[in-house]
CSV table of C-alpha atoms in Angstrom, one decimal:
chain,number,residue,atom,x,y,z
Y,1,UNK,CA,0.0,0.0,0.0
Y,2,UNK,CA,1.2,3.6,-1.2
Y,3,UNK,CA,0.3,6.9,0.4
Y,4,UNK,CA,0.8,9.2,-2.5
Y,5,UNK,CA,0.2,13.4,-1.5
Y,6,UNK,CA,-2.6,15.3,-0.6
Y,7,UNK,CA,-4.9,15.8,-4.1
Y,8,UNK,CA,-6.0,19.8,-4.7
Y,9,UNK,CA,-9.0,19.7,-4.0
Y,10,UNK,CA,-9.3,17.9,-1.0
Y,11,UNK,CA,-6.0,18.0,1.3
Y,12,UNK,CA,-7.2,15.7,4.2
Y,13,UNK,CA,-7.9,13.3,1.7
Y,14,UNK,CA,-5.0,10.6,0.2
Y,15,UNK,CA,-5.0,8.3,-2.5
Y,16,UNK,CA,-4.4,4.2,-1.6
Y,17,UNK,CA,-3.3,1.6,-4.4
Y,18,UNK,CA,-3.7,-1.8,-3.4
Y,19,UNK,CA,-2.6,-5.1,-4.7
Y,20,UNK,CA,-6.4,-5.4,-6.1
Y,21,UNK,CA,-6.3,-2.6,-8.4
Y,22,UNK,CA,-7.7,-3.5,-11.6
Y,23,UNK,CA,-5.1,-2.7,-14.2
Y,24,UNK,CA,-0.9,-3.6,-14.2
Y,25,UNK,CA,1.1,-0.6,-12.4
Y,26,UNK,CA,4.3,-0.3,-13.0
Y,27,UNK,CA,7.6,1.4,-11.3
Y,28,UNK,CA,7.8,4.0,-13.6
Y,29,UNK,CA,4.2,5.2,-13.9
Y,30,UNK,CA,4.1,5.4,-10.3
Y,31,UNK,CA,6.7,7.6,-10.4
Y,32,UNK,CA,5.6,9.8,-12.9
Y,33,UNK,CA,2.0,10.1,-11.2
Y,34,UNK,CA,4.2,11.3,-7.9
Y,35,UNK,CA,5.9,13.9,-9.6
Y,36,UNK,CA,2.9,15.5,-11.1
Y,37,UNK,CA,0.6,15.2,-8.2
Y,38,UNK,CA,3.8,16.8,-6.4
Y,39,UNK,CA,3.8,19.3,-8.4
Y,40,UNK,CA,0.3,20.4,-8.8
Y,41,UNK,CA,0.6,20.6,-4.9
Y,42,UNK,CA,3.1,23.2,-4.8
Y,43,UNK,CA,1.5,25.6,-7.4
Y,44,UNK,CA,-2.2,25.3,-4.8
Y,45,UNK,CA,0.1,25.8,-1.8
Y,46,UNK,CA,1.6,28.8,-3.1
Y,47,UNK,CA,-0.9,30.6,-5.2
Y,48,UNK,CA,-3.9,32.3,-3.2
Y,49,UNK,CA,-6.7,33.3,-4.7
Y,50,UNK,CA,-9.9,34.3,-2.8
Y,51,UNK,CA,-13.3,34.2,-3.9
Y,52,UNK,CA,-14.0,38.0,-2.5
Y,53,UNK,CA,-11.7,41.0,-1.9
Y,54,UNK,CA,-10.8,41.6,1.6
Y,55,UNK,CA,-11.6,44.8,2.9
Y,56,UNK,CA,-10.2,46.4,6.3
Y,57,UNK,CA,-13.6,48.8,6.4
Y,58,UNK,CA,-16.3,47.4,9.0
Y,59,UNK,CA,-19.5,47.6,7.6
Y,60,UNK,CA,-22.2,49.9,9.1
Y,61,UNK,CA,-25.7,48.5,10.2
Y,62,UNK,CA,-28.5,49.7,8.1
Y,63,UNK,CA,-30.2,51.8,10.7
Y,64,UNK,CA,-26.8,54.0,10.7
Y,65,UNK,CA,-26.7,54.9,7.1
Y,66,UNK,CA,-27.0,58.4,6.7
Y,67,UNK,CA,-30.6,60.0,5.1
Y,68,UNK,CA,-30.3,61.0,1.7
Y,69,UNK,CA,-29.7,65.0,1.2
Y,70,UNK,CA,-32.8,67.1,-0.2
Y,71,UNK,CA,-32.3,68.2,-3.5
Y,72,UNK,CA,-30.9,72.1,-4.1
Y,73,UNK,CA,-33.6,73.0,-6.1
Y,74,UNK,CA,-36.3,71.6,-3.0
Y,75,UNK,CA,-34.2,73.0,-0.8
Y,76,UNK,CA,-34.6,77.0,-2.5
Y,77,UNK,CA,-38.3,76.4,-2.5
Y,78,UNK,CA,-38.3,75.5,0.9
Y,79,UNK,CA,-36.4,78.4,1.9
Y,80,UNK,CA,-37.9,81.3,-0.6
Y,81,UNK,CA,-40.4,81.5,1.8
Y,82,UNK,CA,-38.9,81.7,5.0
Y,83,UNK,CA,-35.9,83.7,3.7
Y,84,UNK,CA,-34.9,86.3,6.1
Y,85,UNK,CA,-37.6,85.4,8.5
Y,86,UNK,CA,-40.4,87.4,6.2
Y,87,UNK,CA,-44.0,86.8,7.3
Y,88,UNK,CA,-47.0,87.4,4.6
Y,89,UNK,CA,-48.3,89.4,3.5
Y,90,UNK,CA,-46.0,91.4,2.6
Y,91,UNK,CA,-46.0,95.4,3.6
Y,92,UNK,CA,-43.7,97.2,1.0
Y,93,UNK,CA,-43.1,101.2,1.9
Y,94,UNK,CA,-42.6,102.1,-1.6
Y,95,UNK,CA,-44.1,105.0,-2.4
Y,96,UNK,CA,-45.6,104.2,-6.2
Y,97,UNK,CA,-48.4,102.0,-7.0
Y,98,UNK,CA,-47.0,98.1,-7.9
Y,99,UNK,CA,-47.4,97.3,-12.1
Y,100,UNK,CA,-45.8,94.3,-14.1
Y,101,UNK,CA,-43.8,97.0,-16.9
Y,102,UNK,CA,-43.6,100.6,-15.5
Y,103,UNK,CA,-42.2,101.9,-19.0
Y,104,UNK,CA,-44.5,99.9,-21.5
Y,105,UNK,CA,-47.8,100.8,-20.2
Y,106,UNK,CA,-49.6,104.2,-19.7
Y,107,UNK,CA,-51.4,104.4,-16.1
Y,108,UNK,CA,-53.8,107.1,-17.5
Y,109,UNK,CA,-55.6,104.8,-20.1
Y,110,UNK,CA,-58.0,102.5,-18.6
Y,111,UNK,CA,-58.7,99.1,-20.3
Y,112,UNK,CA,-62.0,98.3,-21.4
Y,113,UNK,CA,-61.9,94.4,-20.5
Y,114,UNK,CA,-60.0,91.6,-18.9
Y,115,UNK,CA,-58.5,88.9,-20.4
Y,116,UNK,CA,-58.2,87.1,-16.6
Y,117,UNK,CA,-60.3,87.8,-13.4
Y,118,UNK,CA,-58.6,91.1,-11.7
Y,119,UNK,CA,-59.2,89.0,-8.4
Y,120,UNK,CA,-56.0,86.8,-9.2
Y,121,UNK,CA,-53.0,89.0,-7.6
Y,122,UNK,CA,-50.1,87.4,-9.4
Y,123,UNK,CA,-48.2,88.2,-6.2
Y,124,UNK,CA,-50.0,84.9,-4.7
Y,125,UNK,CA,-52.9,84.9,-2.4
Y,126,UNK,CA,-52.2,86.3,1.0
Y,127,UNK,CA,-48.5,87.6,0.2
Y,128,UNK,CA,-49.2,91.1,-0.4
Y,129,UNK,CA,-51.1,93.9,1.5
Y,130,UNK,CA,-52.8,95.7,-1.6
Y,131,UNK,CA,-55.3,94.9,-3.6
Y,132,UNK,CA,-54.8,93.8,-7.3
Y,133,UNK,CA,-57.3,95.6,-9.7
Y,134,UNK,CA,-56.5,94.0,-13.0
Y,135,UNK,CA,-53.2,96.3,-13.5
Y,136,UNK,CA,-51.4,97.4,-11.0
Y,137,UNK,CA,-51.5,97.2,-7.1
Y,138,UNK,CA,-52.3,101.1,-5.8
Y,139,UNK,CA,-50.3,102.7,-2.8
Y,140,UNK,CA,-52.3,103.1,0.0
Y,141,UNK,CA,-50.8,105.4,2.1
Y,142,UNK,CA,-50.8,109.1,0.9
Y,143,UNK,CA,-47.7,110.2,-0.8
Y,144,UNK,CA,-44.8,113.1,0.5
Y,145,UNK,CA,-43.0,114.4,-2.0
Y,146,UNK,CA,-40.6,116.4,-0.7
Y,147,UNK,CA,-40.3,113.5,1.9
Y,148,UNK,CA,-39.1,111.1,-0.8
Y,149,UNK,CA,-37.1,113.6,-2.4
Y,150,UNK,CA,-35.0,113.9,0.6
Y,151,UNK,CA,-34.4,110.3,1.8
Y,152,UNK,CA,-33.3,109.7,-1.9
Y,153,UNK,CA,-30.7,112.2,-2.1
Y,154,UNK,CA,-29.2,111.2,1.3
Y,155,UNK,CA,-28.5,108.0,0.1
Y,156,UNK,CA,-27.4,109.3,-3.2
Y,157,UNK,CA,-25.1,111.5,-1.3
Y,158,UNK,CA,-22.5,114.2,-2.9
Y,159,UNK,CA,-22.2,113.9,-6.9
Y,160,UNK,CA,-19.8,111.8,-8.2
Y,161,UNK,CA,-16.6,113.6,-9.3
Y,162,UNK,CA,-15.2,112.9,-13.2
Y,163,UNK,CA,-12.4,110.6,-12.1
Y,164,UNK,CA,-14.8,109.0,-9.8
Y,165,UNK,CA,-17.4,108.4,-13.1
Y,166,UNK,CA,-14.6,107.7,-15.2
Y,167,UNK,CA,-13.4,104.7,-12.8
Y,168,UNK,CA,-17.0,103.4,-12.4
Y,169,UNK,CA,-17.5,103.5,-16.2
Y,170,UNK,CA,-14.4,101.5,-17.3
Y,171,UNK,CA,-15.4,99.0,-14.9
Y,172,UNK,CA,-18.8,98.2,-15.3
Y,173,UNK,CA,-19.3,99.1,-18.9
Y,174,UNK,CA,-17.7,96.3,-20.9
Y,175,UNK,CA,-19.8,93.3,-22.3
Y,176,UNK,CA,-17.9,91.0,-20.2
Y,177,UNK,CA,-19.3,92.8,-16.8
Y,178,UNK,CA,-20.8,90.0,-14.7
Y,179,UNK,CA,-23.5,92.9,-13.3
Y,180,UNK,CA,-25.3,93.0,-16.4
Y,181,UNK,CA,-29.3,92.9,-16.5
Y,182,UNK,CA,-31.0,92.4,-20.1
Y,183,UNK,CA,-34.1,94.9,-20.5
Y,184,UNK,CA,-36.4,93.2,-22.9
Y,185,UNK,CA,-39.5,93.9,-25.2
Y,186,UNK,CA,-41.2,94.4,-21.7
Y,187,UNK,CA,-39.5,97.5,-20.5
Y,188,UNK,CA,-38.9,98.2,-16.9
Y,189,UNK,CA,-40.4,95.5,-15.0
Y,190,UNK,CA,-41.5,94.9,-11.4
Y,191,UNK,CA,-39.3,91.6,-10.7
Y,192,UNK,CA,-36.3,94.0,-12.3
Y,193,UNK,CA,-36.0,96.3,-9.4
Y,194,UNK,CA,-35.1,93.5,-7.2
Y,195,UNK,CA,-32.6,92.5,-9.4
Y,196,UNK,CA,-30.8,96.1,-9.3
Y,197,UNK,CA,-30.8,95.6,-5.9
Y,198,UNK,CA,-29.1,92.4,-5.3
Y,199,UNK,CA,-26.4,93.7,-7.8
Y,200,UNK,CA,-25.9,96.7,-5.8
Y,201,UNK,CA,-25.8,94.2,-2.5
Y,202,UNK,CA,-22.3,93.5,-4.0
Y,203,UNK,CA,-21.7,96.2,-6.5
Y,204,UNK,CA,-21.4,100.0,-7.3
Y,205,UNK,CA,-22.8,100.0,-10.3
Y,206,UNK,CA,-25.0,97.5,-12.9
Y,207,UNK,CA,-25.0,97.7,-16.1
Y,208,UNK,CA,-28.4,97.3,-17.6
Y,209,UNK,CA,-28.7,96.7,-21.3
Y,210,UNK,CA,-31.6,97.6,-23.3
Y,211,UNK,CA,-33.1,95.4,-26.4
Y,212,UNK,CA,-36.0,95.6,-28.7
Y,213,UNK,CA,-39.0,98.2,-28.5
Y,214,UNK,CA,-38.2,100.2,-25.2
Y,215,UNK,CA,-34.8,101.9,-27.3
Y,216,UNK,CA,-37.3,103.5,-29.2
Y,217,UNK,CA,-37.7,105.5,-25.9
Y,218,UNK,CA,-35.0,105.8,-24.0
Y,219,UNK,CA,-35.9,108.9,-21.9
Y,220,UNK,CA,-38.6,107.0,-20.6
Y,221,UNK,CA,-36.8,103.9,-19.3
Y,222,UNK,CA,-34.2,106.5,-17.8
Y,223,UNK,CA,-37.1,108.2,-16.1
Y,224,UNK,CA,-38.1,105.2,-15.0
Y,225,UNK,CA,-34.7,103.4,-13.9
Y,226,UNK,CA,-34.1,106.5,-11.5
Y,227,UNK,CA,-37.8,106.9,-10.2
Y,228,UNK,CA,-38.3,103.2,-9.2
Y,229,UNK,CA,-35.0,101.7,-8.2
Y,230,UNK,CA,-33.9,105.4,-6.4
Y,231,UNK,CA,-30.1,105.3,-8.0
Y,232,UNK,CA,-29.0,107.4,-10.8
Y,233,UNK,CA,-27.7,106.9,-14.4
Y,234,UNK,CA,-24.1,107.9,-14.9
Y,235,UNK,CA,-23.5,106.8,-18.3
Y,236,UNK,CA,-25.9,106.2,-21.4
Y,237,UNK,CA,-24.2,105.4,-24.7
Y,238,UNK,CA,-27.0,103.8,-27.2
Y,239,UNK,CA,-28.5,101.1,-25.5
Y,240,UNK,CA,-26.5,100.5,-22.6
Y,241,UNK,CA,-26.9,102.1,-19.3
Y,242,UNK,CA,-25.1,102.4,-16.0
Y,243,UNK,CA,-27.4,102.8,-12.8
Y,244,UNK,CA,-25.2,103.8,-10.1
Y,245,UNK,CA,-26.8,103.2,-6.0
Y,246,UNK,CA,-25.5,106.0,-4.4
Y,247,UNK,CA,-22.8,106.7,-1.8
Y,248,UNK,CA,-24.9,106.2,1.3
Y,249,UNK,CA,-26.3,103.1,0.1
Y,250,UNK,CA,-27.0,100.3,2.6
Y,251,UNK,CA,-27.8,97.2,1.3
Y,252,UNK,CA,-29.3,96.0,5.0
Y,253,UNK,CA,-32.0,98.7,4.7
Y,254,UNK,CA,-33.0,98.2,1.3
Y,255,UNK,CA,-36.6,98.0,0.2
Y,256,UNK,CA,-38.9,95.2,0.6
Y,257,UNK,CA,-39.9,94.5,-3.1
Y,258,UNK,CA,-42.7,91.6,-2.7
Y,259,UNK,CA,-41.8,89.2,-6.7
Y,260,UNK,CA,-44.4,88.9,-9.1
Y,261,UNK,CA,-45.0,84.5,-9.2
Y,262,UNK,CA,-46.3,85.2,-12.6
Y,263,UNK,CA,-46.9,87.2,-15.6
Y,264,UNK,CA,-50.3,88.5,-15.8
Y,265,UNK,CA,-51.7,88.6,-19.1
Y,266,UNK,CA,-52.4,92.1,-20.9
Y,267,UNK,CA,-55.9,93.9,-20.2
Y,268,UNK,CA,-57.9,95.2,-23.6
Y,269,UNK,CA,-57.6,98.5,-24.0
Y,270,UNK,CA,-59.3,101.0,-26.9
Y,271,UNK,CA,-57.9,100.9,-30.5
Y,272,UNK,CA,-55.0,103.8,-31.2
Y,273,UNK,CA,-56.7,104.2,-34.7
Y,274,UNK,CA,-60.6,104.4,-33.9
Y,275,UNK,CA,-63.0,103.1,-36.7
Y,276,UNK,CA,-65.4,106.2,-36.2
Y,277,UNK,CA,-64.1,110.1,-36.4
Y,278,UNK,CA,-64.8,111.9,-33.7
Y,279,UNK,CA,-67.9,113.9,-34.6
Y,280,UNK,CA,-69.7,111.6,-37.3
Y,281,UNK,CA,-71.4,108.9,-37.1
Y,282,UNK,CA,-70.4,105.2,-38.7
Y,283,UNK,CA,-72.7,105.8,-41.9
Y,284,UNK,CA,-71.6,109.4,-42.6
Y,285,UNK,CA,-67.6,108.4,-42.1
Y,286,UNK,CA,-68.1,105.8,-44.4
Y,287,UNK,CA,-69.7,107.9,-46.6
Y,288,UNK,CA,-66.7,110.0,-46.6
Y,289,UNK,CA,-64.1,107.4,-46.9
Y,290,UNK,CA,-65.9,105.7,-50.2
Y,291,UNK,CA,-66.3,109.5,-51.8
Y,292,UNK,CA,-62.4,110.2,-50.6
Y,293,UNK,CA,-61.1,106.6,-52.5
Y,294,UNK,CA,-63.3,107.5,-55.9
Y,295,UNK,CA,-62.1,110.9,-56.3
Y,296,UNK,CA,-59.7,111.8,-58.8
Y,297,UNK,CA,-55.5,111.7,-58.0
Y,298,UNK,CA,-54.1,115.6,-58.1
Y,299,UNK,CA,-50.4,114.2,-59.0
Y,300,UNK,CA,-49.4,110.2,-60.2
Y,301,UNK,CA,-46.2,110.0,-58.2
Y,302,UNK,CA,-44.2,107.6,-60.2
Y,303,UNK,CA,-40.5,107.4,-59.4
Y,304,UNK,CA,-38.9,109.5,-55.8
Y,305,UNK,CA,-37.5,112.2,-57.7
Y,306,UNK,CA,-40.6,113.7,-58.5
Y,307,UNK,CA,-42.4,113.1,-55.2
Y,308,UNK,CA,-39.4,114.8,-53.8
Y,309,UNK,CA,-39.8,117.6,-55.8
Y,310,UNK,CA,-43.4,118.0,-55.6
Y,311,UNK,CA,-43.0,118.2,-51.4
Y,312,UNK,CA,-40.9,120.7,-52.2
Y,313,UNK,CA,-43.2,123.2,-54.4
């Protein structure tokens, strides 16, 4: 009887030949099955290969895995409410009555209709202390001019001096300027004046630039830039502008500006080009305007030339 080495598989276990063995063993085949079970050993013995990595990290029990963090964008909604501890509604001291565009629309024509109930406030229910009427949200406390006037030049303080403009202008006037606000089709807009002042929270200066309809009126969205926000333009070249906050300013005492959560949609007003002259009635001005296209031509204008010399005769 042989005792031959340990197989892989199973070390504990050994391999026995006895004298009944079925087939004819000889001396060298022994031998050679001792040499390759021998070495087959050796390679097991010294190669190690795990089923699994080890790891010197303990594992934690569920119950100690930390919660999930809320999402950024839950997290601003969450705290765009309670953000500097502001209770509703709202109670803004500003002095002017509250309207989506201040430039675009024209306080002293009333609409004639409503495209949306005027009892929606698209402040929100319940966040603001006036009442919407359809366009704007009146003031309704009484109004001190000369008050105003004052606080507004204290914060504005002493004028600028032309090296003190100069400085401010190459600084904030370039396209590159990060303190840049885009004034669109829509003119001066509510939600605007509270983005002048969380540029002037960390700025001077903003540079507002102005695109589409409003250039065709730029005195008015000066007017309006200066009246509503209380700082004062120190550069205009075309379309850009440079609203400056003032020397005083205090960015902890700034005004409380209640958002707009949405745009309200336009009222109807009258027609600009009425369908009926002043004066007449709808038969006689029709009258006039079918005699007026059947009458003869006094002059065929053909080419420019001749129209331009007929204005001038």
């Amino acid at each position: 009887m042989l005792k031959l080495f340990s197989w892989r598989r199973s070390p504990h276990q050994t391999l026995i030949l006895s004298s009944n063995f079925p087939f004819h063993v000889t001396q060298s085949s022994l031998l050679y099955l001792s040499r390759f079970l021998t070495h087959s050993q050796s390679q097991s013995e010294d190669t190690y290969d795990p089923p699994f990595s080890l790891t010197s990290k303990t594992l934690k029990p569920s119950d100690e895995i930390r919660t999930k963090k809320p999402k950024k964008k839950d997290r601003e909604d969450a705290s765009s409410d309670s953000k500097k501890g502001q209770s509703f509604p709202l109670k803004s001291d500003l002095p002017f009555d509250f309207r989506y565009s201040y430039s675009e629309t024209n306080p002293l024509v009333e609409p004639i209709g409503f495209r949306e109930p005027p009892r929606f406030s698209p402040f929100g229910p319940g966040r603001l202390d006036r009442k919407w009427t359809g366009t704007c949200a009146p003031a309704e406390r009484s109004v001190d001019s000369a008050k105003i006037a004052e606080e507004r030049n204290s914060v504005l303080g002493e004028p600028l001096s032309e090296e003190e403009v100069a400085e401010l202008v190459e600084r904030y006037r370039h396209s590159d300027c990060s303190r840049q606000i885009n004034l669109g089709k829509g003119g001066v807009t509510h939600n605007m004046l509270d983005d002048i002042h969380g540029h002037w929270k960390r700025a001077e200066a903003v540079r507002i630039k102005c695109l589409g309809v409003p250039t065709l009126d730029m005195d008015s969205v000066c007017f309006q830039l200066e009246d509503k926000s209380g700082g004062k333009i120190i550069y205009r070249q075309i379309n850009i502008l440079l609203l400056y906050r003032g020397r005083n300013y205090d960015p902890k005492r700034r005004p409380v500006i209640p958002l707009m959560l949405w745009k309200p949609l336009a009222p109807i007003y009258p027609k600009l080009v009425k369908n009926v002259t002043d004066g007449l009635t709808f038969e006689e001005t029709k009258e006039m305007r079918s005699r007026g296209l059947n009458s003869p031509a006094l002059m065929m204008l053909s080419k420019l030339p001749c129209f331009c010399v007929s204005l001038c005769k």
